[in-house]
CSV table of C-alpha atoms in Angstrom, one decimal:
chain,number,residue,atom,x,y,z
F,1434,UNK,CA,0.0,0.0,0.0
F,1435,UNK,CA,2.8,2.4,0.8
F,1436,UNK,CA,4.5,1.7,-2.5
F,1437,UNK,CA,1.2,2.4,-4.3
F,1438,UNK,CA,0.6,5.6,-2.5
F,1439,UNK,CA,4.2,6.7,-3.3
F,1440,UNK,CA,3.6,5.9,-7.0
F,1441,UNK,CA,0.4,8.1,-7.1
F,1442,UNK,CA,2.5,11.0,-5.8
F,1443,UNK,CA,4.3,10.9,-9.2
F,1444,UNK,CA,1.2,11.0,-11.4
F,1445,UNK,CA,0.6,14.0,-13.7
F,1446,UNK,CA,-2.0,15.0,-16.2
F,1447,UNK,CA,-1.5,16.9,-19.4
F,1448,UNK,CA,-4.6,18.6,-20.9
F,1449,UNK,CA,-4.2,19.6,-24.5
F,1450,UNK,CA,-6.3,22.7,-25.1
F,1451,UNK,CA,-5.0,24.6,-28.1
F,1452,UNK,CA,-7.4,23.5,-30.8
F,1453,UNK,CA,-9.6,25.8,-32.9
F,1454,UNK,CA,-12.7,23.7,-33.1
F,1455,UNK,CA,-13.9,25.0,-36.4
F,1456,UNK,CA,-16.6,22.4,-36.9
F,1457,UNK,CA,-18.6,24.0,-34.1
F,1458,UNK,CA,-18.8,27.4,-35.9
F,1459,UNK,CA,-20.4,29.9,-35.4
F,1460,UNK,CA,-20.3,29.1,-31.6
F,1461,UNK,CA,-16.6,28.1,-31.6
F,1462,UNK,CA,-14.5,31.0,-33.0
F,1463,UNK,CA,-10.8,31.4,-33.4
F,1464,UNK,CA,-10.7,33.7,-30.4
F,1465,UNK,CA,-12.8,31.4,-28.1
F,1466,UNK,CA,-12.8,27.8,-29.4
F,1467,UNK,CA,-15.2,25.1,-28.3
F,1468,UNK,CA,-13.1,23.8,-25.3
F,1469,UNK,CA,-13.9,27.1,-23.6
F,1470,UNK,CA,-17.6,26.9,-24.2
F,1471,UNK,CA,-20.4,25.7,-21.9
F,1472,UNK,CA,-22.5,23.5,-24.2
F,1473,UNK,CA,-24.7,21.9,-21.6
F,1474,UNK,CA,-25.8,24.8,-19.4
F,1475,UNK,CA,-23.8,23.5,-16.4
F,1476,UNK,CA,-21.8,26.7,-15.8
F,1477,UNK,CA,-18.6,24.9,-16.7
F,1478,UNK,CA,-16.9,24.8,-20.0
F,1479,UNK,CA,-15.6,21.5,-21.6
F,1480,UNK,CA,-12.1,22.4,-20.4
F,1481,UNK,CA,-13.3,23.1,-16.9
F,1482,UNK,CA,-15.2,19.8,-16.9
F,1483,UNK,CA,-12.0,18.0,-18.0
F,1484,UNK,CA,-10.0,19.7,-15.2
F,1485,UNK,CA,-12.6,18.9,-12.6
F,1486,UNK,CA,-12.7,15.2,-13.7
F,1487,UNK,CA,-8.9,14.9,-13.1
F,1488,UNK,CA,-8.9,16.4,-9.6
F,1489,UNK,CA,-10.1,13.1,-8.2
F,1490,UNK,CA,-6.9,11.5,-9.4
F,1491,UNK,CA,-4.2,14.1,-9.0
F,1492,UNK,CA,-3.7,17.5,-7.3
F,1493,UNK,CA,-4.1,20.7,-9.2
F,1494,UNK,CA,-0.3,21.3,-9.0
F,1495,UNK,CA,0.2,18.1,-11.2
F,1496,UNK,CA,-2.2,19.2,-13.9
F,1497,UNK,CA,-0.4,20.8,-16.9
F,1498,UNK,CA,-2.3,22.7,-19.6
F,1499,UNK,CA,-0.8,23.0,-23.0
F,1500,UNK,CA,-2.4,25.6,-25.2
F,1501,UNK,CA,-1.8,28.3,-27.8
F,1502,UNK,CA,-0.5,31.5,-26.5
F,1503,UNK,CA,-3.6,33.3,-27.7
F,1504,UNK,CA,-5.7,31.4,-25.1
F,1505,UNK,CA,-3.7,31.9,-22.0
F,1506,UNK,CA,-5.9,34.7,-20.6
F,1507,UNK,CA,-9.1,32.6,-21.2
F,1508,UNK,CA,-7.5,29.8,-19.2
F,1509,UNK,CA,-6.5,32.1,-16.4
F,1510,UNK,CA,-10.1,33.3,-16.4
F,1511,UNK,CA,-11.7,29.9,-16.4
F,1512,UNK,CA,-9.1,28.1,-14.1
F,1513,UNK,CA,-7.7,30.8,-11.9
F,1514,UNK,CA,-6.5,28.1,-9.4
F,1515,UNK,CA,-4.0,26.8,-11.9
F,1516,UNK,CA,-0.5,28.3,-11.4
F,1517,UNK,CA,0.9,30.2,-14.3
F,1518,UNK,CA,3.9,27.8,-14.5
F,1519,UNK,CA,1.5,25.0,-15.3
F,1520,UNK,CA,0.2,26.7,-18.4
F,1521,UNK,CA,2.5,25.9,-21.3
F,1522,UNK,CA,1.8,28.3,-24.2
F,1523,UNK,CA,2.9,27.1,-27.7
F,1524,UNK,CA,4.1,29.9,-29.9
F,1525,UNK,CA,2.8,28.1,-33.0
F,1526,UNK,CA,0.3,25.3,-33.8
F,1527,UNK,CA,2.2,22.1,-34.5
F,1528,UNK,CA,-0.4,19.3,-33.8
F,1529,UNK,CA,-0.1,16.9,-30.8
F,1530,UNK,CA,3.4,15.3,-31.1
F,1531,UNK,CA,5.4,18.4,-30.2
F,1532,UNK,CA,2.9,19.3,-27.5
F,1533,UNK,CA,3.4,15.8,-25.9
F,1534,UNK,CA,7.2,16.0,-26.2
F,1535,UNK,CA,7.4,19.4,-24.6
F,1536,UNK,CA,5.1,18.5,-21.8
F,1537,UNK,CA,7.0,15.3,-21.1
F,1538,UNK,CA,10.3,17.2,-20.9
F,1539,UNK,CA,8.7,19.8,-18.6
F,1540,UNK,CA,7.4,17.2,-16.2
F,1541,UNK,CA,10.5,15.0,-16.4
F,1542,UNK,CA,12.7,17.9,-15.3
F,1543,UNK,CA,10.7,18.1,-12.1
F,1544,UNK,CA,10.1,14.5,-11.5
F,1545,UNK,CA,12.2,11.6,-12.9
F,1546,UNK,CA,9.6,9.1,-11.7
F,1547,UNK,CA,6.6,10.8,-13.3
F,1548,UNK,CA,3.8,9.0,-15.1
F,1549,UNK,CA,1.5,11.0,-17.3
F,1550,UNK,CA,-2.1,10.8,-18.6
F,1551,UNK,CA,-2.6,13.0,-21.6
F,1552,UNK,CA,-6.1,14.1,-22.5
F,1553,UNK,CA,-7.9,16.3,-25.0
F,1554,UNK,CA,-9.8,19.2,-23.3
F,1555,UNK,CA,-13.1,18.9,-25.2
F,1556,UNK,CA,-14.4,15.4,-24.7
F,1557,UNK,CA,-17.6,14.4,-22.9
F,1558,UNK,CA,-17.4,11.6,-20.3
F,1559,UNK,CA,-20.7,10.5,-18.9
F,1560,UNK,CA,-19.4,7.7,-16.7
F,1561,UNK,CA,-16.9,9.6,-14.5
F,1562,UNK,CA,-16.5,6.9,-11.9
F,1563,UNK,CA,-15.5,4.4,-14.6
F,1564,UNK,CA,-13.2,7.0,-16.1
F,1565,UNK,CA,-11.4,7.3,-12.7
F,1566,UNK,CA,-11.1,3.5,-12.5
F,1567,UNK,CA,-9.7,3.2,-16.0
F,1568,UNK,CA,-7.1,5.9,-15.6
F,1569,UNK,CA,-6.0,4.6,-12.2
F,1570,UNK,CA,-5.6,1.1,-13.7
F,1571,UNK,CA,-3.9,2.4,-16.8
F,1572,UNK,CA,-1.3,4.4,-14.9
F,1573,UNK,CA,-0.6,1.5,-12.7
F,1574,UNK,CA,0.1,-0.6,-15.9
F,1575,UNK,CA,2.5,1.9,-17.5
F,1576,UNK,CA,4.3,2.4,-14.2
F,1577,UNK,CA,5.4,-1.2,-14.3
F,1578,UNK,CA,7.5,-0.9,-17.4
F,1579,UNK,CA,8.4,0.8,-20.6
F,1580,UNK,CA,4.8,0.9,-22.0
F,1581,UNK,CA,2.7,3.3,-24.1
F,1582,UNK,CA,-1.0,3.0,-23.5
F,1583,UNK,CA,-4.1,4.3,-25.3
F,1584,UNK,CA,-7.7,4.0,-24.3
F,1585,UNK,CA,-9.9,2.2,-26.8
F,1586,UNK,CA,-13.7,2.6,-26.9
F,1587,UNK,CA,-16.1,0.0,-28.2
F,1588,UNK,CA,-17.6,1.3,-31.4
F,1589,UNK,CA,-21.3,1.7,-31.6
F,1590,UNK,CA,-21.6,2.8,-35.2
F,1591,UNK,CA,-19.3,2.5,-38.3
F,1592,UNK,CA,-18.0,6.0,-37.8
F,1593,UNK,CA,-15.6,7.2,-40.4
F,1594,UNK,CA,-14.3,10.2,-38.5
F,1595,UNK,CA,-12.4,8.2,-35.8
F,1596,UNK,CA,-9.2,6.2,-35.9
F,1597,UNK,CA,-9.5,2.5,-35.1
F,1598,UNK,CA,-7.3,0.2,-33.0
F,1599,UNK,CA,-7.2,-3.6,-33.5
F,1600,UNK,CA,-6.7,-5.5,-30.4
F,1601,UNK,CA,-3.9,-8.1,-30.0
F,1602,UNK,CA,-2.8,-10.5,-27.3
F,1603,UNK,CA,-4.1,-10.0,-23.7
F,1604,UNK,CA,-1.9,-9.0,-20.8
F,1605,UNK,CA,-2.0,-10.0,-17.2
F,1606,UNK,CA,-3.9,-6.8,-16.5
F,1607,UNK,CA,-7.7,-7.0,-17.2
F,1608,UNK,CA,-9.0,-5.0,-20.1
F,1609,UNK,CA,-5.4,-4.2,-21.3
F,1610,UNK,CA,-4.2,-5.8,-24.6
F,1611,UNK,CA,-1.3,-5.5,-27.0
F,1612,UNK,CA,-2.2,-3.4,-30.0
F,1613,UNK,CA,-2.1,-5.3,-33.3
F,1614,UNK,CA,-2.7,-2.4,-35.7
F,1615,UNK,CA,-4.0,1.2,-36.1
F,1616,UNK,CA,-6.2,2.4,-38.9
F,1617,UNK,CA,-6.9,6.1,-39.4
F,1618,UNK,CA,-10.4,7.1,-40.4
F,1619,UNK,CA,-11.5,4.2,-42.6
F,1620,UNK,CA,-14.1,4.4,-45.4
F,1621,UNK,CA,-17.7,3.3,-44.6
F,1622,UNK,CA,-17.3,-0.2,-45.8
F,1623,UNK,CA,-14.1,-0.8,-43.9
F,1624,UNK,CA,-15.7,0.7,-40.7
F,1625,UNK,CA,-18.6,-1.7,-41.1
F,1626,UNK,CA,-16.2,-4.6,-41.3
F,1627,UNK,CA,-14.3,-3.4,-38.3
F,1628,UNK,CA,-17.6,-3.2,-36.3
F,1629,UNK,CA,-18.6,-6.7,-37.3
F,1630,UNK,CA,-15.4,-8.4,-36.2
F,1631,UNK,CA,-15.5,-7.1,-32.6
F,1632,UNK,CA,-11.7,-6.8,-32.8
F,1633,UNK,CA,-11.6,-3.0,-33.2
F,1634,UNK,CA,-12.0,-0.1,-30.9
F,1635,UNK,CA,-12.2,3.7,-31.5
F,1636,UNK,CA,-9.0,5.5,-30.7
F,1637,UNK,CA,-10.0,8.0,-28.0
F,1638,UNK,CA,-7.0,10.2,-28.2
F,1639,UNK,CA,-6.3,9.6,-24.4
F,1640,UNK,CA,-2.9,8.3,-23.6
F,1641,UNK,CA,-0.8,7.1,-20.6
F,1642,UNK,CA,2.9,6.5,-20.2
F,1643,UNK,CA,5.9,7.3,-18.0
F,1644,UNK,CA,7.7,10.5,-18.9
F,1645,UNK,CA,10.9,8.6,-19.6
F,1646,UNK,CA,9.1,6.1,-21.8
F,1647,UNK,CA,7.6,8.6,-24.1
F,1648,UNK,CA,10.8,10.5,-24.4
F,1649,UNK,CA,12.6,7.3,-25.2
F,1650,UNK,CA,10.0,6.6,-27.9
F,1651,UNK,CA,10.6,10.0,-29.5
F,1652,UNK,CA,14.3,9.3,-29.6
F,1653,UNK,CA,13.6,6.0,-31.4
F,1654,UNK,CA,10.7,6.9,-33.7
F,1655,UNK,CA,10.9,10.7,-34.4
F,1656,UNK,CA,14.5,11.8,-34.2
F,1657,UNK,CA,13.7,15.3,-35.6
F,1658,UNK,CA,11.3,16.2,-32.8
F,1659,UNK,CA,13.5,14.4,-30.2
F,1660,UNK,CA,16.6,16.3,-31.2
F,1661,UNK,CA,14.8,19.6,-31.3
F,1662,UNK,CA,13.4,19.3,-27.8
F,1663,UNK,CA,16.4,17.5,-26.3
F,1664,UNK,CA,18.4,20.7,-27.0
F,1665,UNK,CA,16.5,22.5,-24.3
F,1666,UNK,CA,17.2,19.9,-21.6
F,1667,UNK,CA,19.2,22.4,-19.3
F,1668,UNK,CA,16.3,24.9,-19.6
F,1669,UNK,CA,13.3,22.8,-18.6
F,1670,UNK,CA,12.0,23.7,-15.2
F,1671,UNK,CA,14.0,27.0,-15.2
F,1672,UNK,CA,13.2,30.6,-15.9
F,1673,UNK,CA,14.7,30.2,-19.4
F,1674,UNK,CA,12.4,27.4,-20.5
F,1675,UNK,CA,10.0,29.7,-22.4
F,1676,UNK,CA,12.9,31.5,-24.1
F,1677,UNK,CA,14.0,28.2,-25.5
F,1678,UNK,CA,10.5,27.2,-26.6
F,1679,UNK,CA,9.9,30.6,-28.3
F,1680,UNK,CA,13.1,30.2,-30.3
F,1681,UNK,CA,12.6,26.5,-31.2
F,1682,UNK,CA,9.0,25.3,-31.2
F,1683,UNK,CA,8.0,26.7,-34.6
F,1684,UNK,CA,10.8,24.6,-36.2
F,1685,UNK,CA,9.1,21.4,-35.2
F,1686,UNK,CA,7.2,19.4,-37.8
F,1687,UNK,CA,3.4,19.5,-37.5
F,1688,UNK,CA,2.4,15.9,-36.8
F,1689,UNK,CA,0.1,14.0,-34.5
F,1690,UNK,CA,1.3,11.8,-31.6
F,1691,UNK,CA,-0.5,8.9,-33.4
F,1692,UNK,CA,1.6,9.2,-36.6
F,1693,UNK,CA,4.8,10.2,-34.9
F,1694,UNK,CA,4.9,7.5,-32.2
F,1695,UNK,CA,1.9,5.3,-31.6
F,1696,UNK,CA,1.6,3.7,-35.0
F,1697,UNK,CA,5.3,2.9,-35.1
F,1698,UNK,CA,6.2,1.7,-31.6
F,1699,UNK,CA,6.3,-1.9,-30.6
F,1700,UNK,CA,5.4,-1.4,-27.0
F,1701,UNK,CA,1.9,0.0,-27.5
F,1702,UNK,CA,-1.1,-1.3,-25.6
F,1703,UNK,CA,-4.9,-0.5,-25.5
F,1704,UNK,CA,-7.1,-0.4,-22.4
F,1705,UNK,CA,-10.7,-1.0,-23.5
F,1706,UNK,CA,-13.4,0.9,-21.7
F,1707,UNK,CA,-17.0,2.1,-21.8
F,1708,UNK,CA,-16.9,5.7,-20.5
F,1709,UNK,CA,-20.1,7.1,-22.0
F,1710,UNK,CA,-17.7,9.0,-24.3
F,1711,UNK,CA,-18.1,11.5,-27.1
F,1712,UNK,CA,-15.3,13.5,-28.6
F,1713,UNK,CA,-17.8,16.3,-29.3
F,1714,UNK,CA,-16.0,17.0,-32.5
F,1715,UNK,CA,-19.0,18.4,-34.4
F,1716,UNK,CA,-22.6,19.6,-34.2
F,1717,UNK,CA,-23.7,16.1,-35.1
F,1718,UNK,CA,-21.8,14.7,-32.1
F,1719,UNK,CA,-23.5,17.2,-29.9
F,1720,UNK,CA,-26.9,16.3,-31.3
F,1721,UNK,CA,-26.3,12.6,-30.7
F,1722,UNK,CA,-25.4,13.1,-27.0
F,1723,UNK,CA,-28.1,15.6,-26.1
F,1724,UNK,CA,-31.6,15.0,-24.8
F,1725,UNK,CA,-34.3,15.1,-27.5
F,1726,UNK,CA,-38.0,15.9,-27.5
F,1727,UNK,CA,-40.7,13.7,-29.0
F,1728,UNK,CA,-39.9,15.0,-32.5
F,1729,UNK,CA,-36.2,14.3,-32.1
F,1730,UNK,CA,-35.3,18.0,-31.8
F,1731,UNK,CA,-32.5,19.3,-29.6
F,1732,UNK,CA,-32.9,22.8,-28.1
F,1733,UNK,CA,-29.4,23.5,-26.8
F,1734,UNK,CA,-29.6,26.2,-24.2
F,1735,UNK,CA,-32.2,27.9,-26.4
F,1736,UNK,CA,-35.8,29.1,-26.4
F,1737,UNK,CA,-37.4,27.6,-29.5
F,1738,UNK,CA,-40.8,27.7,-31.2
F,1739,UNK,CA,-40.7,24.9,-33.8
F,1740,UNK,CA,-43.5,23.8,-36.0
F,1741,UNK,CA,-43.3,20.6,-38.1
F,1742,UNK,CA,-39.6,20.3,-37.4
F,1743,UNK,CA,-37.9,16.9,-36.8
F,1744,UNK,CA,-34.4,15.8,-36.0
F,1745,UNK,CA,-33.1,19.3,-35.8
F,1746,UNK,CA,-30.6,20.9,-33.4
F,1747,UNK,CA,-31.3,24.5,-32.4
F,1748,UNK,CA,-28.7,26.6,-30.6
F,1749,UNK,CA,-28.7,30.3,-30.0
F,1750,UNK,CA,-26.7,32.8,-28.0
F,1751,UNK,CA,-27.3,36.2,-26.5
F,1752,UNK,CA,-30.8,35.6,-25.3
F,1753,UNK,CA,-32.3,35.1,-28.8
F,1754,UNK,CA,-35.4,33.0,-29.5
F,1755,UNK,CA,-35.6,30.7,-32.6
F,1756,UNK,CA,-38.8,30.4,-34.6
F,1757,UNK,CA,-38.7,27.7,-37.3
F,1758,UNK,CA,-41.0,25.6,-39.4
F,1759,UNK,CA,-40.6,22.7,-41.7
F,1760,UNK,CA,-37.0,21.8,-40.9
F,1761,UNK,CA,-36.0,18.1,-40.9
F,1762,UNK,CA,-32.5,17.0,-39.8
F,1763,UNK,CA,-30.9,20.4,-39.8
F,1764,UNK,CA,-28.5,22.4,-37.6
F,1765,UNK,CA,-29.6,25.9,-36.7
F,1766,UNK,CA,-26.9,27.7,-34.8
F,1767,UNK,CA,-27.0,31.5,-34.2
F,1768,UNK,CA,-24.2,33.2,-32.4
F,1769,UNK,CA,-22.9,36.8,-32.6
F,1770,UNK,CA,-22.6,38.0,-36.2
F,1771,UNK,CA,-23.2,34.6,-37.9
F,1772,UNK,CA,-26.1,32.2,-38.4
F,1773,UNK,CA,-25.6,28.7,-39.6
F,1774,UNK,CA,-28.5,26.7,-41.2
F,1775,UNK,CA,-27.1,23.5,-42.5
F,1776,UNK,CA,-28.2,19.8,-43.1
F,1777,UNK,CA,-27.0,17.5,-40.4
F,1778,UNK,CA,-26.1,14.9,-43.0
F,1779,UNK,CA,-23.5,17.4,-44.5
F,1780,UNK,CA,-22.1,18.8,-41.3
F,1781,UNK,CA,-18.6,17.4,-42.2
F,1782,UNK,CA,-18.4,20.3,-44.7
F,1783,UNK,CA,-18.7,23.0,-42.1
F,1784,UNK,CA,-14.9,23.2,-41.7
F,1785,UNK,CA,-14.7,24.0,-45.4
F,1786,UNK,CA,-17.5,26.5,-45.1
F,1787,UNK,CA,-15.6,28.3,-42.3
F,1788,UNK,CA,-12.6,28.7,-44.7
F,1789,UNK,CA,-14.9,30.1,-47.3
F,1790,UNK,CA,-16.4,32.6,-44.9
F,1791,UNK,CA,-12.9,33.7,-43.9
F,1792,UNK,CA,-11.9,34.2,-47.5
F,1793,UNK,CA,-15.1,36.0,-48.5
F,1794,UNK,CA,-16.1,38.0,-45.4
F,1795,UNK,CA,-13.0,38.3,-43.3
F,1796,UNK,CA,-11.6,37.3,-39.9
F,1797,UNK,CA,-14.3,39.0,-37.8
F,1798,UNK,CA,-16.8,36.3,-38.8
F,1799,UNK,CA,-14.6,33.3,-37.8
């Protein structure tokens, strides 16, 4: 018991919160992306909910937030209890691999025995008790050796927007298996096949490892990123850390942790779980996870007068009401200076629409 308690004293959480969330436009804007929004009327944003969830597992002083420098003040506003030194501000957007590498160096400089759970800031977890159990078991697993662990979720639909993990041989730890293969965003037919076999799980984007294990993996599988960040070894944990990052970070390649490490490494495992999870990556995901009325409509924090409407998501800001008639399977989202009325079946095009709005109307609308 004493050894277990001691191990838990070396546990850290990295929350990645620098994304732009363009698929939730017009609510999610470049100046205030979706992780900073309260979608469920709870008074807490997705980032705050992620932070609250981790406090049951590790103290606030062990929670590191990695974000874009443009969002530092929003984080200070939403999480004033987090110390400034625990907010790592990337000077450029370079996807998740550089984020993970920097955070691991930052933590390792403070604690050579550190184990880390790395989480997105904008996921919905309905079964929080199970989440705590899964993270606790996963950290216990990676603390026993040189192991990289991801959480896999049982697929409920042949979703083509998620990566898939094929399970391999079991381990001595329940629900943890060796990873046989990764597949990024398959087409519909392949996703249906994955679902039918029962061997595949959605890649949740949640990871666990020891700090030294992930740094060793970078040295082996992505020497460019490893060399770049290793050069700052004497600066991590000192007053000169940010000077080094400001000078070096933008030289990193832009690549995800999945492509850089997880799909190459031979010591990757998956912990299968049912967390009541959604990545809330789009309006469609929000529709699927929200309560619906008898007509299948969702009125997200909105006052709505709807006639002959079915399967439609209504969302409005700034105290506006929505009056609609004859809509079937639509998204209606009204926020600030923009109104989106779009078929739910085509919501994957919203990111492209945002680019077109930017090009035609300017930055003030995105």
